[in-house]
mmCIF file of C-alpha atoms in Angstrom:
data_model
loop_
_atom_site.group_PDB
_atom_site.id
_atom_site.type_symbol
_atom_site.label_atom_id
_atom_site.label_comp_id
_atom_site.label_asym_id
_atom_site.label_seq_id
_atom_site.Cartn_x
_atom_site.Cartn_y
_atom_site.Cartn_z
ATOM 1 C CA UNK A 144 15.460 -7.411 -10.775
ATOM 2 C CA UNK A 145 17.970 -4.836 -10.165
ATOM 3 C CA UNK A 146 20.389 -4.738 -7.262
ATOM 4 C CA UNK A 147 20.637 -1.524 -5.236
ATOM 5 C CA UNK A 148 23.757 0.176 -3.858
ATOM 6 C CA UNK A 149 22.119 -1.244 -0.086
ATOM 7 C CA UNK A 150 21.871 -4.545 -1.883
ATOM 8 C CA UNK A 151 25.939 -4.256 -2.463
ATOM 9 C CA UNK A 152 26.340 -3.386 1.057
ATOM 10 C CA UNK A 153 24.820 -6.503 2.250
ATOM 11 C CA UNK A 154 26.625 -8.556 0.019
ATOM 12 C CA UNK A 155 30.120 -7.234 1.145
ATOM 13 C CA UNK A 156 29.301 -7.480 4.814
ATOM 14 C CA UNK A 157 28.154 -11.126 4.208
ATOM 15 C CA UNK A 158 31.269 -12.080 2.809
ATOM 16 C CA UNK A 159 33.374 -10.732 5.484
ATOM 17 C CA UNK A 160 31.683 -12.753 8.056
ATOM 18 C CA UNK A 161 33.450 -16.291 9.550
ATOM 19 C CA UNK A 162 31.673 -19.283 7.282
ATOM 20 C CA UNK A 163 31.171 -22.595 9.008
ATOM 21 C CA UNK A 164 29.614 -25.614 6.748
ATOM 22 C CA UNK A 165 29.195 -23.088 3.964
ATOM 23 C CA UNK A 166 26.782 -20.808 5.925
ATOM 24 C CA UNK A 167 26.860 -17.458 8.223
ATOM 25 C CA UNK A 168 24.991 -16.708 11.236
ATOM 26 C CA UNK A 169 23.291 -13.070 10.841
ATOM 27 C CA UNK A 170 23.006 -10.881 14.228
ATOM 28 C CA UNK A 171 20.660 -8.421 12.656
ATOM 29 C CA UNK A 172 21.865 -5.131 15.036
ATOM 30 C CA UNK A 173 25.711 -5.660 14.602
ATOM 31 C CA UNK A 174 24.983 -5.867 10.317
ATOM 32 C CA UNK A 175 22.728 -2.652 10.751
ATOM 33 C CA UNK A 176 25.471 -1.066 12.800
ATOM 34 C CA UNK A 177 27.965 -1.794 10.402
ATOM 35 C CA UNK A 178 26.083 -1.002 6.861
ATOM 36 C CA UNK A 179 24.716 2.084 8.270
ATOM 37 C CA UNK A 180 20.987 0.673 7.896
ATOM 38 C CA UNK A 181 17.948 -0.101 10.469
ATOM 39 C CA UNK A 182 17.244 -3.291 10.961
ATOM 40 C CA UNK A 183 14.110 -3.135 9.174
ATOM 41 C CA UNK A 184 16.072 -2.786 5.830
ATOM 42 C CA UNK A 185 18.406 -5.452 6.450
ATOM 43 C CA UNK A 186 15.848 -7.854 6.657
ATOM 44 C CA UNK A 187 14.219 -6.551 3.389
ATOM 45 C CA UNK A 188 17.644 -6.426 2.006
ATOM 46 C CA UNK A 189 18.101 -9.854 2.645
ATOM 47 C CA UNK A 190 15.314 -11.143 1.387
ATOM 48 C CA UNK A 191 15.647 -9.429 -2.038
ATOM 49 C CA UNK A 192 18.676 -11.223 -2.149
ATOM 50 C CA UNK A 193 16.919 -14.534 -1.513
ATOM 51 C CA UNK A 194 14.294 -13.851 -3.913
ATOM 52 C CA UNK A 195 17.324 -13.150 -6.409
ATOM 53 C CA UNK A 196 18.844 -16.611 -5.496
ATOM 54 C CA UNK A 197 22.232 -14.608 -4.517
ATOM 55 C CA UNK A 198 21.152 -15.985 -0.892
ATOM 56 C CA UNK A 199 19.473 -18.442 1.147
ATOM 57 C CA UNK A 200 18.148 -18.162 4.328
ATOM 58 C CA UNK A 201 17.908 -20.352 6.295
ATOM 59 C CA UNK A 202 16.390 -19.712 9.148
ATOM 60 C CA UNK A 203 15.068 -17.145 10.927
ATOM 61 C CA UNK A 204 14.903 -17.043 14.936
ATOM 62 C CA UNK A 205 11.770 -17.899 16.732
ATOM 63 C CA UNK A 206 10.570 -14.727 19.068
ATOM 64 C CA UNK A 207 7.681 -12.335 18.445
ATOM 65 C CA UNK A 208 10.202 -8.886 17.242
ATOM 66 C CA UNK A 209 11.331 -11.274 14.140
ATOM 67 C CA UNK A 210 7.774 -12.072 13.069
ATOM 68 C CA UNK A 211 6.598 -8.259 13.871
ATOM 69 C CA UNK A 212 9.541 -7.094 11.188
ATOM 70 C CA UNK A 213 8.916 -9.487 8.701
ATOM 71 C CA UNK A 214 4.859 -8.411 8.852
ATOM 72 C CA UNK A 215 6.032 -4.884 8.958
ATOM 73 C CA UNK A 216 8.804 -5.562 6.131
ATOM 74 C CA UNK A 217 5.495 -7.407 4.008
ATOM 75 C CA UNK A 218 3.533 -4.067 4.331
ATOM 76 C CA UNK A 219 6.131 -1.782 3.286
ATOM 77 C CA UNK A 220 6.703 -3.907 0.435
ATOM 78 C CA UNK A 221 3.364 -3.369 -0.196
ATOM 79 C CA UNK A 222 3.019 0.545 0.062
ATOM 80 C CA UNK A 223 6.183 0.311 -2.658
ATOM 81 C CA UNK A 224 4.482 -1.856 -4.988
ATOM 82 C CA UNK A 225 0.592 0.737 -4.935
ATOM 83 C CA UNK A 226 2.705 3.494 -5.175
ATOM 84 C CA UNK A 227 4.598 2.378 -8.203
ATOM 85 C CA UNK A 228 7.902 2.205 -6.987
ATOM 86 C CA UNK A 229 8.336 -1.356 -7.267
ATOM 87 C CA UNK A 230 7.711 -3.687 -10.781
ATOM 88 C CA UNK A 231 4.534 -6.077 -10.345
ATOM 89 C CA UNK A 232 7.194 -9.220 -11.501
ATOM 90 C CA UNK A 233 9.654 -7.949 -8.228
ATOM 91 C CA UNK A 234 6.683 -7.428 -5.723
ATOM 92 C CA UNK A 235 5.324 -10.797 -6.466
ATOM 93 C CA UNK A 236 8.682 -12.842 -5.967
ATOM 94 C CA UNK A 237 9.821 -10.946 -2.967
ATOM 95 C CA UNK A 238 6.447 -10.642 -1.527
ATOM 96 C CA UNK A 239 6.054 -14.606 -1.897
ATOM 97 C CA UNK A 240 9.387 -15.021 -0.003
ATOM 98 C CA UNK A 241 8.961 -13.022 2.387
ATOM 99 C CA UNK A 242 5.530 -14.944 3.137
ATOM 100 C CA UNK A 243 7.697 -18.366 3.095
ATOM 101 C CA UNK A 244 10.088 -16.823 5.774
ATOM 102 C CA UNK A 245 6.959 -15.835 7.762
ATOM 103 C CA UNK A 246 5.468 -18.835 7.562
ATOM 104 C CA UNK A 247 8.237 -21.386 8.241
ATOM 105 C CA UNK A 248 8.176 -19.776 11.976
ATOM 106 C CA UNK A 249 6.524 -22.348 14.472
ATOM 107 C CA UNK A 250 4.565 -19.675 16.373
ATOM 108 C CA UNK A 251 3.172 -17.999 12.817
ATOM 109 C CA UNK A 252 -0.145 -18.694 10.937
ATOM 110 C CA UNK A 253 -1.149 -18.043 7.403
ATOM 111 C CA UNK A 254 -3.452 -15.119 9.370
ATOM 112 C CA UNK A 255 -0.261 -13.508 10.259
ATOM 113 C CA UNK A 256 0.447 -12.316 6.370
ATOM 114 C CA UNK A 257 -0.633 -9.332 5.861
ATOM 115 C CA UNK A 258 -3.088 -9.126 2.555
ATOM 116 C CA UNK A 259 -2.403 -7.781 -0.201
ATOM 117 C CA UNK A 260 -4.052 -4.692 -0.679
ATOM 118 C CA UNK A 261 -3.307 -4.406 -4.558
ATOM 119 C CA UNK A 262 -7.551 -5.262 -5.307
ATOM 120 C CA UNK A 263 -8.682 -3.411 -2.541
ATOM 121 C CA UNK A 264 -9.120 0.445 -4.716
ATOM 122 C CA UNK A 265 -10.771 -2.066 -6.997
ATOM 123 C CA UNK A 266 -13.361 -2.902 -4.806
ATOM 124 C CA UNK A 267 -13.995 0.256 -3.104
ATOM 125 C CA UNK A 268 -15.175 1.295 -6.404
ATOM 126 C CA UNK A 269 -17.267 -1.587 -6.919
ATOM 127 C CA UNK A 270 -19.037 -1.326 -4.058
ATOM 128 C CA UNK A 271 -19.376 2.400 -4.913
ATOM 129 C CA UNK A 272 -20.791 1.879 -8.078
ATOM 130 C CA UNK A 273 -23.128 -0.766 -6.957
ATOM 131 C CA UNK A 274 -24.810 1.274 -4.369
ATOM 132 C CA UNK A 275 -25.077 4.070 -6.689
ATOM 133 C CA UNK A 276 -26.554 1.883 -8.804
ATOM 134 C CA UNK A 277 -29.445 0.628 -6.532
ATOM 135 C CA UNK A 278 -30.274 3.848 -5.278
ATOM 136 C CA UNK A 279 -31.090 5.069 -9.131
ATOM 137 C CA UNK A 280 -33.036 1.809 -9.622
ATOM 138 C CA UNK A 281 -35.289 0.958 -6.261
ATOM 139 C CA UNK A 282 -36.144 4.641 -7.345
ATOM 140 C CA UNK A 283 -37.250 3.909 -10.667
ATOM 141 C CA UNK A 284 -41.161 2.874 -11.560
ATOM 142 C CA UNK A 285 -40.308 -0.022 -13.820
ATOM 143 C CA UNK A 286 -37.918 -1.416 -11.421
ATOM 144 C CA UNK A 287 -37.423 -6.019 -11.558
ATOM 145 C CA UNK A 288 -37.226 -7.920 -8.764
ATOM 146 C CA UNK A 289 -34.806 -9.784 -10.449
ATOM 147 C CA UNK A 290 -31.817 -7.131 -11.047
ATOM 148 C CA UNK A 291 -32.322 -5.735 -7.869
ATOM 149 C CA UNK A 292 -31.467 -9.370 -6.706
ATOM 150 C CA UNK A 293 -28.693 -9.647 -8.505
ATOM 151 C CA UNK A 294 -27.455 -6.174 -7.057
ATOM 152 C CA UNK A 295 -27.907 -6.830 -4.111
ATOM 153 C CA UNK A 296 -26.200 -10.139 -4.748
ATOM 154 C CA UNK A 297 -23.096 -8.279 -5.851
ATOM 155 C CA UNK A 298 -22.797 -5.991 -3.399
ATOM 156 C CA UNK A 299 -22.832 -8.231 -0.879
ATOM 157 C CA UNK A 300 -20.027 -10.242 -2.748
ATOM 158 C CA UNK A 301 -18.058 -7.333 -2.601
ATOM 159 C CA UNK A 302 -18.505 -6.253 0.862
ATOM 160 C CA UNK A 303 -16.966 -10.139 2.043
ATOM 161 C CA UNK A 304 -14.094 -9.489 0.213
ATOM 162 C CA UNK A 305 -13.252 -6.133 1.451
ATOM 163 C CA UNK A 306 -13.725 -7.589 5.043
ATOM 164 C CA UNK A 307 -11.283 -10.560 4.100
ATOM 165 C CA UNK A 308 -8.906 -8.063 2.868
ATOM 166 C CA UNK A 309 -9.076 -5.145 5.415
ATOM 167 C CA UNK A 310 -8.758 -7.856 8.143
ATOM 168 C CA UNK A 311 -10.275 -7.718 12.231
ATOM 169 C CA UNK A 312 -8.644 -4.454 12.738
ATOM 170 C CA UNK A 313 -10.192 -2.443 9.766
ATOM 171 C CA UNK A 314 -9.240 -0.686 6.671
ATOM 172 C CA UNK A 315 -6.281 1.544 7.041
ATOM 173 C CA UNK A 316 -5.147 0.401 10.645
ATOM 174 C CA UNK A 317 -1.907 -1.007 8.631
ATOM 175 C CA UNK A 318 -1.212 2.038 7.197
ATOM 176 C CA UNK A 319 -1.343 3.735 10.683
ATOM 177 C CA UNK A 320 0.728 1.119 12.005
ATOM 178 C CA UNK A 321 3.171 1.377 9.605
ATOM 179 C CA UNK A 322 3.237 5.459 10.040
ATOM 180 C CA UNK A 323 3.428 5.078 14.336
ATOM 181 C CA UNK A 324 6.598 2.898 13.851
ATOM 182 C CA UNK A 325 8.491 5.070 11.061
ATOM 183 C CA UNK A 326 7.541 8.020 13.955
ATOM 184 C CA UNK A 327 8.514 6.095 16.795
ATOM 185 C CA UNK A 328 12.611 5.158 14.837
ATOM 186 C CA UNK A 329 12.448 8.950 13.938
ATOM 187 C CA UNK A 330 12.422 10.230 17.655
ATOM 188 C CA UNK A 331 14.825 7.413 18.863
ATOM 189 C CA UNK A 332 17.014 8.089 16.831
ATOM 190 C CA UNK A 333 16.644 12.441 16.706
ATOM 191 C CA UNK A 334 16.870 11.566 20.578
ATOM 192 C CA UNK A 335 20.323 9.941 20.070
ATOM 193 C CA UNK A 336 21.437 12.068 17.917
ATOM 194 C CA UNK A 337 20.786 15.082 20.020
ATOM 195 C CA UNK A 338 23.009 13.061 23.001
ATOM 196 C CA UNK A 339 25.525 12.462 20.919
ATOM 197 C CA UNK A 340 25.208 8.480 20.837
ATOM 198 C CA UNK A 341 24.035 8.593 16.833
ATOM 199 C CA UNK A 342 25.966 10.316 14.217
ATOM 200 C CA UNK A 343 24.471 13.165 12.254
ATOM 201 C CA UNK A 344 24.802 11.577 8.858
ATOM 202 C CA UNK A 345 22.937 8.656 10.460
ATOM 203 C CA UNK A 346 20.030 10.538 11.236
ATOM 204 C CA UNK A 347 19.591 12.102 8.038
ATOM 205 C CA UNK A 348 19.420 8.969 6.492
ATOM 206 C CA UNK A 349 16.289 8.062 8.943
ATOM 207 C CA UNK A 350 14.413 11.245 8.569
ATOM 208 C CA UNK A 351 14.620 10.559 4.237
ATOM 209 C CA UNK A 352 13.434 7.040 4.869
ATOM 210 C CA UNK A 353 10.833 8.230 7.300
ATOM 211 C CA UNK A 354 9.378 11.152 4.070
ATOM 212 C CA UNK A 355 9.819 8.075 1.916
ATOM 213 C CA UNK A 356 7.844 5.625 3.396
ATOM 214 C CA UNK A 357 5.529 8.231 4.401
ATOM 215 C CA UNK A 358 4.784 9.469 0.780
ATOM 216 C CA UNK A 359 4.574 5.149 -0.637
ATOM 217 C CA UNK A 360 1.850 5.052 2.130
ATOM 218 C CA UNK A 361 0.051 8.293 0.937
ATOM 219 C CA UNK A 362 0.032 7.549 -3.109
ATOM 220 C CA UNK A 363 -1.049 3.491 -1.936
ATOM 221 C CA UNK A 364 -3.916 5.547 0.253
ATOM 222 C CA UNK A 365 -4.704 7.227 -3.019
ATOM 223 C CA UNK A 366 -4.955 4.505 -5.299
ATOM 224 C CA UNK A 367 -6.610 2.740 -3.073
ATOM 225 C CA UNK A 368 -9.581 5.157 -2.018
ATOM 226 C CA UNK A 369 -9.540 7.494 -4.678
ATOM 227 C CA UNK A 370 -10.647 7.074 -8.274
ATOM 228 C CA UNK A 371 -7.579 5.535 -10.103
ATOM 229 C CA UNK A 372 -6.128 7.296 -13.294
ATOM 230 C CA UNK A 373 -8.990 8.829 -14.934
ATOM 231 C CA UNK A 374 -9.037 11.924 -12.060
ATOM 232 C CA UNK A 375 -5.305 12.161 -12.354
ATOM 233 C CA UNK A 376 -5.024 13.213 -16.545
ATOM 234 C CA UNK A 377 -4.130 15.915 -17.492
ATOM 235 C CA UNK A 378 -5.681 17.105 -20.727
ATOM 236 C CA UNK A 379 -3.135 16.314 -22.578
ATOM 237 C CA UNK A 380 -3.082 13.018 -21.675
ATOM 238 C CA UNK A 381 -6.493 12.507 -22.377
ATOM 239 C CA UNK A 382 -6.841 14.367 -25.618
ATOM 240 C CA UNK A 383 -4.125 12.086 -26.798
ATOM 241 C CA UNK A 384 -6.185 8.583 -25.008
ATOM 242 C CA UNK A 385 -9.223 10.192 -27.102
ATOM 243 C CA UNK A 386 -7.803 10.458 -30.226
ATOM 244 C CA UNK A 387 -6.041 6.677 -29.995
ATOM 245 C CA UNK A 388 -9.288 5.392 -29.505
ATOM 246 C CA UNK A 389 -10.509 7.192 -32.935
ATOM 247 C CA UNK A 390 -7.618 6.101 -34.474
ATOM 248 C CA UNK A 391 -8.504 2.383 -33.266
ATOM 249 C CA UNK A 392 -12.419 2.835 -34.336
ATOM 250 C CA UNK A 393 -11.163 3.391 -37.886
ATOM 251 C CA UNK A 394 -8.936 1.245 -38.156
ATOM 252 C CA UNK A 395 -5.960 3.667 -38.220
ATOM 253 C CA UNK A 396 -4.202 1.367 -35.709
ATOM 254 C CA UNK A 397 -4.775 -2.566 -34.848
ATOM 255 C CA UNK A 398 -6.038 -3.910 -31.509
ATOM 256 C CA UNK A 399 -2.480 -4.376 -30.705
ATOM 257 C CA UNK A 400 -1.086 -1.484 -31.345
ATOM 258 C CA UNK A 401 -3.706 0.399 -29.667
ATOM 259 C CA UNK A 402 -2.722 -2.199 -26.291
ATOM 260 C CA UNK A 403 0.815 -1.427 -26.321
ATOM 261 C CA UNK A 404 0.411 2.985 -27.278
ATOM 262 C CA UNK A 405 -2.174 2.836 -23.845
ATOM 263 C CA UNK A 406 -0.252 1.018 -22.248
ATOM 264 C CA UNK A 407 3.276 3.813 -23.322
ATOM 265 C CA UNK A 408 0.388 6.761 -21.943
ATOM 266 C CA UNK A 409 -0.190 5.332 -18.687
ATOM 267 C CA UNK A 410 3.231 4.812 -18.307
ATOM 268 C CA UNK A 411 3.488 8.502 -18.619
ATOM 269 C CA UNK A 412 1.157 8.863 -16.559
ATOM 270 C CA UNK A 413 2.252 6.619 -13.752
ATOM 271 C CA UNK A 414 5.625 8.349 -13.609
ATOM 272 C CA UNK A 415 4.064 11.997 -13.473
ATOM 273 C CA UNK A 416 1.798 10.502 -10.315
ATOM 274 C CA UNK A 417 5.576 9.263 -9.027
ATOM 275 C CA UNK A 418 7.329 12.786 -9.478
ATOM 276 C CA UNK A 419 4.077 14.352 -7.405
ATOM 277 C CA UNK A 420 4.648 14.872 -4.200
ATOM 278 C CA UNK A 421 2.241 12.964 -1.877
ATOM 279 C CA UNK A 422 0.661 15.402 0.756
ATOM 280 C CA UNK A 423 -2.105 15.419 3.480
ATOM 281 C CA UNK A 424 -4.429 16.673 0.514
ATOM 282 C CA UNK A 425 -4.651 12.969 -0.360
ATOM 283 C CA UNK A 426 -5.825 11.889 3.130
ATOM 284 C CA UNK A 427 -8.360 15.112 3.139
ATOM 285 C CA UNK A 428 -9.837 13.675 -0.226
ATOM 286 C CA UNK A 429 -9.901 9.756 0.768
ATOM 287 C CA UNK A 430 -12.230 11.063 3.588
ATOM 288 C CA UNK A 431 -14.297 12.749 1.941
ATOM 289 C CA UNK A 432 -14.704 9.559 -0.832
ATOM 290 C CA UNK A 433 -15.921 7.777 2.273
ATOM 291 C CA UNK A 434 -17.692 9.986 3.577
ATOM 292 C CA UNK A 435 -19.724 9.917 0.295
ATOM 293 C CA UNK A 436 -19.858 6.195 0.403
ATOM 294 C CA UNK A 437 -21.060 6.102 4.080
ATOM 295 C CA UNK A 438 -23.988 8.973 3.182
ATOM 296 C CA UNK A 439 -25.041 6.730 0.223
ATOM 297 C CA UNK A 440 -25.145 3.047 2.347
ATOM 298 C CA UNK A 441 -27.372 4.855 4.794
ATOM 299 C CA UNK A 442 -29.810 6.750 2.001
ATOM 300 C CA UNK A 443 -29.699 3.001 0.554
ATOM 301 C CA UNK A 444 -31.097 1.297 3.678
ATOM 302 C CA UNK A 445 -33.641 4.624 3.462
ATOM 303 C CA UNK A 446 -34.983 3.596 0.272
ATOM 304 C CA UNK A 447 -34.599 -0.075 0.399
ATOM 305 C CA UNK A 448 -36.630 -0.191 3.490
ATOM 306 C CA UNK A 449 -38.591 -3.231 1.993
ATOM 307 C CA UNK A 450 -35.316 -4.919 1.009
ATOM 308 C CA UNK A 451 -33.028 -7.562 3.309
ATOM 309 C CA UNK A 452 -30.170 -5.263 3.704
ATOM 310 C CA UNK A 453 -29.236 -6.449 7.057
ATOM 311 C CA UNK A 454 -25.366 -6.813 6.078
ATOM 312 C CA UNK A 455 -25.140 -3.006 5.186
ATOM 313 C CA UNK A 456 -25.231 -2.418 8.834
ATOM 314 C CA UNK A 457 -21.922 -4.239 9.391
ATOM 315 C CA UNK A 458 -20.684 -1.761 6.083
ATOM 316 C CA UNK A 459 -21.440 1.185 7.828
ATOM 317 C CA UNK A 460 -19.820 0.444 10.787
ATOM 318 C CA UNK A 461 -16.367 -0.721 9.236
ATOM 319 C CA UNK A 462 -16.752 2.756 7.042
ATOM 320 C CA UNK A 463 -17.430 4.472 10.154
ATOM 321 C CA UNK A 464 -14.153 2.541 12.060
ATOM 322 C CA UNK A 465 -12.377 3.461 8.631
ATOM 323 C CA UNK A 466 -12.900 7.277 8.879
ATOM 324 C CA UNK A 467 -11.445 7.215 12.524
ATOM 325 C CA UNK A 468 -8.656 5.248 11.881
ATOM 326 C CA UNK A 469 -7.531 7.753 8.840
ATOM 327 C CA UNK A 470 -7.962 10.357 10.951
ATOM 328 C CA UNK A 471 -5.084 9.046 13.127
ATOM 329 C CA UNK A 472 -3.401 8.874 9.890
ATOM 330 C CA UNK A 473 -3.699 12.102 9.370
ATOM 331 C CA UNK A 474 -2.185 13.294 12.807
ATOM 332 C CA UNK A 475 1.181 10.473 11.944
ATOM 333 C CA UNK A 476 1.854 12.324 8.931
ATOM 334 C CA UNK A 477 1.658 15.475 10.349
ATOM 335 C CA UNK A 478 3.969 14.334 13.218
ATOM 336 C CA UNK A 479 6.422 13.097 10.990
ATOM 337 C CA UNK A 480 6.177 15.979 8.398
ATOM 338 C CA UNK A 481 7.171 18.100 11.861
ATOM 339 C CA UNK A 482 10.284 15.657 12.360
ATOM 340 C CA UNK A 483 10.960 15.616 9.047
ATOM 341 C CA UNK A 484 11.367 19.802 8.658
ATOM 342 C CA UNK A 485 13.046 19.891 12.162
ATOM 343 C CA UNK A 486 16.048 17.435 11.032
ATOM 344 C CA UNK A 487 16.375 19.189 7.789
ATOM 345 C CA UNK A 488 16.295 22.282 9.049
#
């Protein structure tokens, strides 16, 4: 796990600070004031360094604004880890800290972690698939009674653990949550900076932040909703997946060698998708995925009008909640895309 130049910051404030039995107490506005940071990412700062055992916290203060950042810190950890900015081995041990920390507050509960949304593109493609799938075969004439069962039995497995992972509020609402805040810091601090109480440099370092975490929560968005790698080749790519399949089918190359060339091409591939710059085209194409799920759930209670399909109705409504919460989405980015172009202008 590799230590950023923030990281170092840290680290050098934390030694300058008065020790007493070995430890340090942290007042996180005066060590964002004097790193030049947010508070936000001085609490994520310190708990990479905790998950890199350069640090231990010990405790962290009991009020509501501590728990909010470390949910907050949790789902930008997240957004880093879909959007491929952040090594499965790092998310998992920083992400498991910063759970710990969350958790070892009196007035938390394990509801209070945010899930991880890592399966969740997974599923939506499942569930997809599935209802695709009994739509071509309650319209067939030689249709069982038995696979539709088992279908049906799927689908339904799939739909309870989307709702476990998009949680009461619905799919997406941490995403807009996540946007409203990064808006909100921009304006306080484009505010302060315009009245002189927030220097220039200072703000410029908020309005980058603000495009970054805006474009992790866009290409997380995509991977979750959209679908995955395939649509993102370019022919190259896949004339060269094609042909190391041949060479596998005749034996040109061994089952391992074939694992670890794939494995080189979607590395390729995965830092093409991180030189692409995220824009509202990827919100305007989640929609319309659901849109095409939504259409299909309600053709599928059309045809299946014989069929228990009761639980569908709860689908469509969470799709239908879904749609309106990207749309909000939608009008964050393009707020902060505004701030963004005004600072840097």
């Amino acid at each position: 796990m590799s230590i950023r130049r923030e990281d170092l910051k840290l680290i050098q404030h934390l030694t300058s600070l008065p020790r007493r039995g070995g430890r340090v107490k942290v007042v996180m506005k005066e060590v964002a004031e004097a790193v030049g940071l947010d508070e936000l990412r001085v609490l994520m700062g310190l708990i990479r360094l905790q998950s890199q055992g350069l640090i231990s916290v010990a405790a962290v203060p009991d009020f509501s604004e501590a728990q909010s950042q470390l949910e907050q810190a949790i789902r930008l950890l997240d957004y880093s880890f879909l959007s491929g900015k952040v090594a499965e081995y790092e998310y998992e041990i920083v992400r498991r800290t910063m759970a710990e920390l969350l958790l070892s507050m009196p007035t938390s509960k394990l509801e209070d972690v945010p899930p991880s949304p890592s399966l969740m593109g997974v599923l939506l493609r499942r569930r997809s698939l599935l209802v695709s799938s009994l739509i071509n075969y309650l319209g067939s004439k030689d249709k069982s009674p038995a696979v539709v069962e088992d279908l049906l039995r799927a689908l339904k497995e799939v739909e309870e653990s989307i709702v476990r992972l998009e949680g009461a509020k619905g799919l997406g609402s941490e995403a807009l949550e996540t946007l409203s805040k990064v808006r909100e810091r921009l304006e306080e601090d484009l505010l302060r900076a315009t009245i002189g109480d927030l220097p220039h440099e200072r703000l410029i370092e908020t309005a980058s932040w603000s495009s970054e975490v805006m474009d992790e929560v866009l290409e997380s968005l995509a991977k979750q909703f959209l679908n995955g790698e395939e649509e993102e080749l370019s022919p190259e790519l896949k004339s060269e997946i094609e042909l190391l399949k041949a060479r596998l089918v005749i034996g040109e190359v061994s089952q391992d060698e074939y694992d670890f060339l794939y494995q080189e091409l979607t590395r390729r591939l995965a830092e093409s998708m991180r030189r692409r710059k995220a824009d509202i085209a990827v919100l305007e194409k989640s929609v319309e995925k659901l849109r095409e799920q939504l259409e299909a759930m309600m053709s599928l209670l059309k045809v299946g009008t014989d069929l228990n399909l009761q639980f569908l109705n709860g689908s469509i409504d969470r799709l239908q909640r879904t749609l309106k919460i990207l749309e909000g989405v939608t009008e964050e980015v393009k707020r902060i895309k505004f701030l963004v172009e005004h600072v840097q202008a």
